[in-house]
Short mmCIF file of C-alpha atoms in Angstrom, two decimals:
data_model
loop_
_atom_site.label_atom_id
_atom_site.label_comp_id
_atom_site.label_asym_id
_atom_site.label_seq_id
_atom_site.Cartn_x
_atom_site.Cartn_y
_atom_site.Cartn_z
CA UNK A 1 96.65 121.40 118.79
CA UNK A 2 93.07 120.65 116.51
CA UNK A 3 93.90 116.86 116.27
CA UNK A 4 94.31 114.21 118.69
CA UNK A 5 97.27 113.45 120.69
CA UNK A 6 99.25 111.05 119.54
CA UNK A 7 101.16 109.04 121.96
CA UNK A 8 104.54 107.64 120.50
CA UNK A 9 106.78 104.49 121.48
CA UNK A 10 109.99 104.36 119.80
CA UNK A 11 110.73 101.30 118.25
CA UNK A 12 113.65 99.11 119.43
CA UNK A 13 115.55 99.26 116.11
CA UNK A 14 116.89 101.67 115.11
CA UNK A 15 116.08 104.22 117.93
CA UNK A 16 117.31 102.08 120.52
CA UNK A 17 119.34 99.52 119.42
CA UNK A 18 121.48 100.97 116.46
CA UNK A 19 125.07 102.60 117.94
CA UNK A 20 125.32 105.71 115.71
CA UNK A 21 128.85 106.43 117.54
CA UNK A 22 130.03 102.99 117.16
CA UNK A 23 129.36 103.26 113.39
CA UNK A 24 131.48 106.30 113.05
CA UNK A 25 134.60 104.51 115.31
CA UNK A 26 133.92 101.74 112.50
CA UNK A 27 134.38 103.76 109.80
CA UNK A 28 131.00 104.26 108.64
CA UNK A 29 130.55 108.00 106.77
CA UNK A 30 127.10 109.75 106.20
CA UNK A 31 126.20 109.87 102.47
CA UNK A 32 125.33 113.67 101.80
CA UNK A 33 122.08 114.45 101.27
CA UNK A 34 120.79 115.14 97.43
CA UNK A 35 117.22 115.01 97.25
CA UNK A 36 115.17 117.53 99.37
CA UNK A 37 111.69 117.24 99.20
CA UNK A 38 109.93 120.58 100.69
CA UNK A 39 106.09 119.70 101.88
CA UNK A 40 104.68 123.09 100.48
CA UNK A 41 101.43 122.50 101.13
CA UNK A 42 99.88 120.42 104.10
CA UNK A 43 96.20 119.89 102.17
CA UNK A 44 95.07 118.29 99.26
CA UNK A 45 91.93 118.44 96.63
CA UNK A 46 91.84 114.42 96.60
CA UNK A 47 90.43 111.88 99.48
CA UNK A 48 92.96 109.20 98.23
CA UNK A 49 91.85 106.48 100.73
CA UNK A 50 95.51 104.80 101.14
CA UNK A 51 97.13 107.82 101.85
CA UNK A 52 100.07 107.64 104.46
CA UNK A 53 99.61 111.84 105.27
CA UNK A 54 96.13 111.30 105.93
CA UNK A 55 94.70 108.01 106.51
CA UNK A 56 97.38 106.06 108.33
CA UNK A 57 99.28 106.14 111.37
CA UNK A 58 100.88 109.80 111.81
CA UNK A 59 98.60 112.52 112.05
CA UNK A 60 100.89 115.57 112.49
CA UNK A 61 99.55 117.14 108.96
CA UNK A 62 96.77 118.87 111.74
CA UNK A 63 99.04 120.83 113.87
CA UNK A 64 101.24 122.46 111.21
CA UNK A 65 100.98 125.33 109.06
CA UNK A 66 98.69 124.87 106.26
CA UNK A 67 101.07 126.18 103.64
CA UNK A 68 104.48 126.89 103.76
CA UNK A 69 105.49 130.32 104.31
CA UNK A 70 108.41 132.54 102.79
CA UNK A 71 110.31 132.74 105.96
CA UNK A 72 110.48 129.16 106.29
CA UNK A 73 111.53 127.95 102.77
CA UNK A 74 113.95 130.84 102.16
CA UNK A 75 115.41 128.96 105.12
CA UNK A 76 115.43 125.68 104.10
CA UNK A 77 117.03 126.89 100.78
CA UNK A 78 119.64 128.66 102.66
CA UNK A 79 120.34 124.98 104.63
CA UNK A 80 120.37 123.36 101.09
CA UNK A 81 122.81 125.40 99.72
CA UNK A 82 125.19 125.59 102.81
CA UNK A 83 124.78 121.33 102.44
CA UNK A 84 125.57 121.60 98.91
CA UNK A 85 128.49 123.81 99.70
CA UNK A 86 130.04 121.87 103.00
CA UNK A 87 129.67 118.75 100.69
CA UNK A 88 130.88 119.97 96.62
CA UNK A 89 127.76 118.57 95.65
CA UNK A 90 127.67 118.87 91.86
CA UNK A 91 123.70 118.76 92.01
CA UNK A 92 120.70 118.75 94.19
CA UNK A 93 117.40 118.07 93.64
CA UNK A 94 114.44 119.32 95.13
CA UNK A 95 111.05 118.18 94.68
CA UNK A 96 108.09 119.71 95.71
CA UNK A 97 105.19 117.73 97.60
CA UNK A 98 102.27 117.77 99.66
CA UNK A 99 99.69 117.35 100.52
CA UNK A 100 99.09 118.89 96.96
CA UNK A 101 101.89 121.58 96.22
CA UNK A 102 99.36 123.16 93.42
CA UNK A 103 97.48 124.57 96.02
CA UNK A 104 100.09 127.51 96.58
CA UNK A 105 98.96 128.65 93.07
CA UNK A 106 100.37 130.36 90.70
CA UNK A 107 101.33 133.67 93.63
CA UNK A 108 102.75 131.09 95.98
CA UNK A 109 104.65 129.24 93.76
CA UNK A 110 106.19 132.23 91.98
CA UNK A 111 107.89 133.82 94.98
CA UNK A 112 109.12 129.83 96.06
CA UNK A 113 110.58 129.27 92.84
CA UNK A 114 112.35 132.24 92.51
CA UNK A 115 113.57 131.91 96.04
CA UNK A 116 115.04 128.57 95.74
CA UNK A 117 116.82 129.02 92.12
CA UNK A 118 118.68 132.43 93.79
CA UNK A 119 119.59 131.09 97.18
CA UNK A 120 120.70 127.46 95.44
CA UNK A 121 121.65 127.83 91.72
CA UNK A 122 124.79 130.03 92.33
CA UNK A 123 126.36 126.92 94.27
CA UNK A 124 125.35 124.04 92.47
CA UNK A 125 123.30 122.73 89.78
CA UNK A 126 120.00 122.83 90.95
CA UNK A 127 116.95 120.59 89.30
CA UNK A 128 113.36 121.35 90.59
CA UNK A 129 110.24 118.71 90.68
CA UNK A 130 107.07 118.56 91.75
CA UNK A 131 104.78 115.64 92.28
CA UNK A 132 100.97 116.12 92.07
CA UNK A 133 97.44 115.11 91.32
CA UNK A 134 97.68 117.20 88.21
CA UNK A 135 93.99 118.16 88.79
CA UNK A 136 94.84 122.04 89.12
CA UNK A 137 97.53 121.88 86.07
CA UNK A 138 96.55 124.84 83.58
CA UNK A 139 98.30 126.86 80.93
CA UNK A 140 99.45 129.78 83.73
CA UNK A 141 100.88 127.07 86.31
CA UNK A 142 102.75 125.30 83.18
CA UNK A 143 104.48 128.59 81.67
CA UNK A 144 105.33 129.32 85.22
CA UNK A 145 107.03 125.81 85.78
CA UNK A 146 108.56 126.09 82.16
CA UNK A 147 110.13 129.51 82.99
CA UNK A 148 111.76 127.81 85.96
CA UNK A 149 112.48 124.46 84.81
CA UNK A 150 110.31 122.73 86.94
CA UNK A 151 109.60 118.98 85.89
CA UNK A 152 106.23 117.92 86.70
CA UNK A 153 105.72 114.05 88.19
CA UNK A 154 102.01 113.19 88.24
CA UNK A 155 99.89 110.59 90.45
CA UNK A 156 97.57 107.99 88.16
CA UNK A 157 96.83 104.57 88.98
CA UNK A 158 96.03 103.08 85.99
CA UNK A 159 92.62 102.61 84.35
CA UNK A 160 90.06 105.09 85.29
CA UNK A 161 87.77 102.66 86.95
CA UNK A 162 90.62 101.54 88.70
CA UNK A 163 92.19 105.33 89.35
CA UNK A 164 88.27 106.38 90.81
CA UNK A 165 88.10 103.22 93.21
CA UNK A 166 90.85 104.97 95.67
CA UNK A 167 91.72 108.72 93.67
CA UNK A 168 88.57 110.38 94.47
CA UNK A 169 87.50 113.69 95.67
CA UNK A 170 85.81 114.02 99.37
CA UNK A 171 82.23 114.03 97.98
CA UNK A 172 83.54 110.53 96.25
CA UNK A 173 83.27 112.16 92.80
CA UNK A 174 86.31 110.28 90.80
CA UNK A 175 89.38 111.92 89.47
CA UNK A 176 90.46 110.81 86.61
CA UNK A 177 88.47 112.76 83.97
CA UNK A 178 90.27 115.72 85.08
CA UNK A 179 93.74 113.83 85.31
CA UNK A 180 93.84 113.13 81.76
CA UNK A 181 92.72 116.20 80.78
CA UNK A 182 95.79 117.60 83.04
CA UNK A 183 98.32 115.29 81.18
CA UNK A 184 97.33 115.41 77.86
CA UNK A 185 97.57 119.34 78.53
CA UNK A 186 101.26 118.53 80.06
CA UNK A 187 102.24 115.98 76.97
CA UNK A 188 101.02 118.68 74.33
CA UNK A 189 104.25 119.77 72.54
CA UNK A 190 104.58 122.89 73.85
CA UNK A 191 105.02 121.36 77.71
CA UNK A 192 106.37 117.89 76.96
CA UNK A 193 109.67 119.06 78.31
CA UNK A 194 108.67 119.83 81.71
CA UNK A 195 107.04 115.98 81.71
CA UNK A 196 108.76 113.66 84.37
CA UNK A 197 106.98 111.22 84.40
CA UNK A 198 103.84 108.97 85.92
CA UNK A 199 103.87 107.54 89.67
CA UNK A 200 101.24 104.42 90.09
CA UNK A 201 100.44 102.53 93.16
CA UNK A 202 99.49 99.02 92.26
CA UNK A 203 95.74 97.61 92.55
CA UNK A 204 95.91 94.54 92.34
CA UNK A 205 91.95 94.46 91.80
CA UNK A 206 93.18 96.23 88.51
CA UNK A 207 94.00 93.84 85.17
CA UNK A 208 97.70 94.40 84.96
CA UNK A 209 97.39 94.33 81.15
CA UNK A 210 95.13 97.34 80.95
CA UNK A 211 96.56 99.51 83.72
CA UNK A 212 99.98 99.11 81.93
CA UNK A 213 98.34 100.14 78.35
CA UNK A 214 96.62 102.64 79.70
CA UNK A 215 99.89 104.25 81.69
CA UNK A 216 101.92 103.95 78.61
CA UNK A 217 99.46 105.42 76.78
CA UNK A 218 100.21 108.34 78.00
CA UNK A 219 103.77 108.00 77.12
CA UNK A 220 105.54 108.99 80.27
CA UNK A 221 109.52 109.25 80.23
CA UNK A 222 109.50 107.13 83.66
CA UNK A 223 106.56 105.00 84.97
CA UNK A 224 107.19 103.78 88.76
CA UNK A 225 105.28 101.52 90.15
CA UNK A 226 104.51 101.58 94.50
CA UNK A 227 103.40 98.67 96.97
CA UNK A 228 101.06 99.93 98.67
CA UNK A 229 102.13 101.38 102.00
CA UNK A 230 101.49 98.37 104.90
CA UNK A 231 103.88 96.91 107.44
CA UNK A 232 103.53 93.98 109.89
CA UNK A 233 101.08 95.89 112.14
CA UNK A 234 99.12 96.71 109.28
CA UNK A 235 99.56 94.25 106.55
CA UNK A 236 98.22 94.26 102.89
CA UNK A 237 94.99 93.06 102.41
CA UNK A 238 96.24 90.03 100.55
CA UNK A 239 98.53 88.36 102.08
CA UNK A 240 98.18 84.31 100.74
CA UNK A 241 100.66 83.59 98.02
CA UNK A 242 102.41 86.38 96.00
CA UNK A 243 99.59 88.30 94.41
CA UNK A 244 101.29 91.43 94.11
CA UNK A 245 104.76 89.74 92.36
CA UNK A 246 102.46 87.97 90.26
CA UNK A 247 100.80 91.08 89.53
CA UNK A 248 104.17 92.82 88.59
CA UNK A 249 105.40 89.65 86.47
CA UNK A 250 102.85 90.14 84.06
CA UNK A 251 103.53 94.26 83.47
CA UNK A 252 107.23 93.17 83.41
CA UNK A 253 106.52 90.35 80.86
CA UNK A 254 105.00 92.70 78.45
CA UNK A 255 107.46 95.63 78.97
CA UNK A 256 110.59 93.33 78.74
CA UNK A 257 109.33 91.72 75.69
CA UNK A 258 108.72 94.92 73.60
CA UNK A 259 111.75 96.30 71.57
CA UNK A 260 112.67 98.99 72.07
CA UNK A 261 111.15 99.55 75.39
CA UNK A 262 108.74 102.53 74.93
CA UNK A 263 109.18 103.79 78.39
CA UNK A 264 111.14 103.46 81.48
CA UNK A 265 109.72 101.86 84.55
CA UNK A 266 112.02 102.80 87.18
CA UNK A 267 111.27 99.66 89.32
CA UNK A 268 112.18 96.73 86.97
CA UNK A 269 115.19 98.72 85.71
CA UNK A 270 116.51 99.15 89.30
CA UNK A 271 116.15 95.25 89.50
CA UNK A 272 117.85 94.62 86.43
CA UNK A 273 120.09 96.88 87.30
CA UNK A 274 121.00 95.40 91.04
CA UNK A 275 121.07 91.61 89.24
CA UNK A 276 124.03 92.49 86.97
CA UNK A 277 125.79 94.23 90.32
CA UNK A 278 125.14 97.81 89.44
CA UNK A 279 123.61 99.94 92.22
CA UNK A 280 120.12 100.57 92.40
CA UNK A 281 118.15 104.11 92.21
CA UNK A 282 115.17 103.70 94.63
CA UNK A 283 114.14 102.97 98.08
CA UNK A 284 112.58 100.01 96.94
CA UNK A 285 115.15 97.75 96.37
CA UNK A 286 118.94 97.41 96.79
CA UNK A 287 120.89 98.80 99.32
CA UNK A 288 122.15 102.11 98.42
CA UNK A 289 122.38 104.79 100.74
CA UNK A 290 119.21 106.95 100.88
CA UNK A 291 120.31 110.66 100.25
CA UNK A 292 117.12 112.47 100.97
CA UNK A 293 115.68 114.75 103.56
CA UNK A 294 112.09 116.09 104.09
CA UNK A 295 111.37 119.44 105.29
CA UNK A 296 108.15 120.37 106.40
CA UNK A 297 105.68 123.19 106.25
CA UNK A 298 106.70 124.32 109.71
CA UNK A 299 110.59 123.89 108.72
CA UNK A 300 110.69 120.63 110.56
CA UNK A 301 113.64 118.45 109.20
CA UNK A 302 112.24 115.07 108.62
CA UNK A 303 112.96 111.07 107.06
CA UNK A 304 111.08 110.36 104.18
CA UNK A 305 107.78 110.82 104.92
CA UNK A 306 106.70 107.34 103.80
CA UNK A 307 107.78 106.33 107.34
CA UNK A 308 104.45 107.91 108.61
CA UNK A 309 102.73 104.98 107.39
CA UNK A 310 104.17 102.92 109.89
CA UNK A 311 103.73 104.77 113.79
CA UNK A 312 103.18 108.68 114.96
CA UNK A 313 106.51 110.41 114.88
CA UNK A 314 108.21 108.11 112.92
CA UNK A 315 109.66 110.34 110.50
CA UNK A 316 110.50 112.96 113.42
CA UNK A 317 114.24 113.74 114.00
CA UNK A 318 113.84 116.86 116.52
CA UNK A 319 115.58 119.30 113.78
CA UNK A 320 114.53 122.68 112.11
CA UNK A 321 115.82 124.08 109.23
CA UNK A 322 115.60 127.60 111.14
CA UNK A 323 118.34 126.14 113.75
CA UNK A 324 120.48 122.94 112.30
CA UNK A 325 121.87 122.08 109.26
CA UNK A 326 121.05 118.77 107.87
CA UNK A 327 124.09 117.53 108.50
CA UNK A 328 122.78 117.33 112.17
CA UNK A 329 120.14 114.71 110.77
CA UNK A 330 123.17 112.23 110.54
CA UNK A 331 123.13 111.30 114.09
CA UNK A 332 119.60 110.28 113.94
CA UNK A 333 119.56 106.43 114.11
CA UNK A 334 116.36 106.19 111.80
CA UNK A 335 118.15 108.86 108.97
CA UNK A 336 121.53 106.41 109.63
CA UNK A 337 119.58 103.31 109.38
CA UNK A 338 118.99 104.15 105.61
CA UNK A 339 122.51 104.17 104.78
CA UNK A 340 124.23 101.49 106.17
CA UNK A 341 123.11 98.77 103.53
CA UNK A 342 123.95 95.39 105.00
CA UNK A 343 123.87 96.34 108.44
CA UNK A 344 120.44 97.32 108.04
CA UNK A 345 119.27 93.79 107.74
CA UNK A 346 117.93 91.43 110.09
CA UNK A 347 119.15 87.61 109.91
CA UNK A 348 116.48 86.46 107.91
CA UNK A 349 117.12 89.08 104.74
CA UNK A 350 121.12 88.54 105.49
CA UNK A 351 121.10 84.67 104.84
CA UNK A 352 118.89 85.22 101.65
CA UNK A 353 120.77 85.22 98.58
CA UNK A 354 118.46 87.85 96.76
CA UNK A 355 119.15 90.26 99.26
CA UNK A 356 121.63 92.52 97.24
CA UNK A 357 118.71 92.79 94.86
CA UNK A 358 115.81 92.94 97.69
CA UNK A 359 117.86 95.19 100.00
CA UNK A 360 114.78 93.88 102.39
CA UNK A 361 112.39 96.04 100.32
CA UNK A 362 110.80 99.42 101.05
CA UNK A 363 112.12 100.63 104.55
CA UNK A 364 108.90 101.70 105.65
CA UNK A 365 107.59 98.53 104.79
CA UNK A 366 109.73 96.37 107.42
CA UNK A 367 108.07 97.91 110.69
CA UNK A 368 106.59 95.63 113.16
CA UNK A 369 105.44 97.02 116.42
CA UNK A 370 107.40 97.61 119.12
CA UNK A 371 110.38 95.73 117.66
CA UNK A 372 110.78 98.59 114.57
CA UNK A 373 112.40 98.11 111.32
CA UNK A 374 114.61 94.82 111.59
CA UNK A 375 112.70 92.71 109.61
CA UNK A 376 111.71 91.39 106.18
CA UNK A 377 109.90 93.48 104.30
CA UNK A 378 105.97 92.35 104.75
CA UNK A 379 105.88 91.90 101.15
CA UNK A 380 108.77 89.27 101.12
CA UNK A 381 107.24 86.55 99.42
CA UNK A 382 106.08 89.00 96.39
CA UNK A 383 109.41 90.60 96.26
CA UNK A 384 111.09 86.70 96.30
CA UNK A 385 108.60 86.32 93.31
CA UNK A 386 109.44 89.32 91.16
CA UNK A 387 113.05 89.15 91.45
CA UNK A 388 113.46 85.67 90.86
CA UNK A 389 111.06 85.97 87.80
CA UNK A 390 113.46 88.63 86.52
CA UNK A 391 116.77 86.64 87.01
CA UNK A 392 115.30 83.88 84.91
CA UNK A 393 114.13 86.24 81.91
CA UNK A 394 117.09 88.17 82.08
CA UNK A 395 119.55 85.15 82.10
CA UNK A 396 117.23 82.68 79.52
CA UNK A 397 117.56 86.66 77.06
CA UNK A 398 121.61 87.02 77.55
CA UNK A 399 121.85 83.65 76.78
CA UNK A 400 120.05 83.49 73.60
CA UNK A 401 121.59 86.55 72.69
CA UNK A 402 124.99 85.00 73.12
CA UNK A 403 123.88 81.69 71.21
CA UNK A 404 122.98 84.01 68.40
CA UNK A 405 126.13 85.75 68.34
CA UNK A 406 128.30 82.60 68.58
CA UNK A 407 126.43 81.18 65.23
CA UNK A 408 127.06 84.78 63.61
#
């Protein structure tokens, strides 16, 4: 042990009160995992002040191997292939994550990617992705990623000033200049095919128009905005009113007014899809089953790692790729809770007319100490404000288009 002992208090819901056996008896069946996050490196070359891995409740990274070793990733690859075969999945996605996965370097990434491809590609179509702060991106790494068909998602929170307020090196230096250099390399014609998009954490002290304009300047295929990880035990700093909803509305109005939209914004697209009665594709909104499994650097099979923001051990299942198939996770109440849709919502959310769109928000943001996750999101007011606004804008747009079509 090289870190403090963490006392784990299991929440009442779902750990105690969700009866998985009863759900199965009632006809519920799990949705197979399709996304597999491999935590290939536990360290990071940045010290972001909001990081759920290093600055929040769960500190298990301290006790895990610094980097995933070949025996672990081969075991994980074999389990992924077995899962795809058993469930006849047409495709799976493997996301290399950290920490910072590029700390593996070319020497570590090359055998990892080769082994993943060798084990999984004969069974099903394999999509490979890597989420990075981009500071270590260079020509040799990009050529390697291109060879293996890996797409690269980059974390960037907005303008240089805003990004450097939170995404800093341990010595306090900002990272925006390095990310800008890397993105110019990634967006060059010879590498752009590997560009998956940008991931931005909302900072309401940043001007939303400046933020959107800056991020749009990198022409991401997809842009995703994330609310900062917070919950009822550790609420966001700004709780009065709906400041995050108002911030997102300003970006939405700019984006929606553009014809055609120059980039896709996943959160907004998902809200619109859900308003129109279609399924959502992210865990931020909607009631679709979450089909993501995480493999830590020691081979532990875990739930989505954003739960580290809730309490120590929140992600744990007690399973490993050395001993257990991924199907074994479907006996874990936490995993099941992410797949049962409406049945995972508290009475407050069920009675809300927006529940099929909001879906109680991000699961990690529902946590309340002791009680667990059977609560509305701590960003409830923000989600209501955003969704109501999107409904109004889209409805008005449809009516105007119908009126024009009728005149024609």
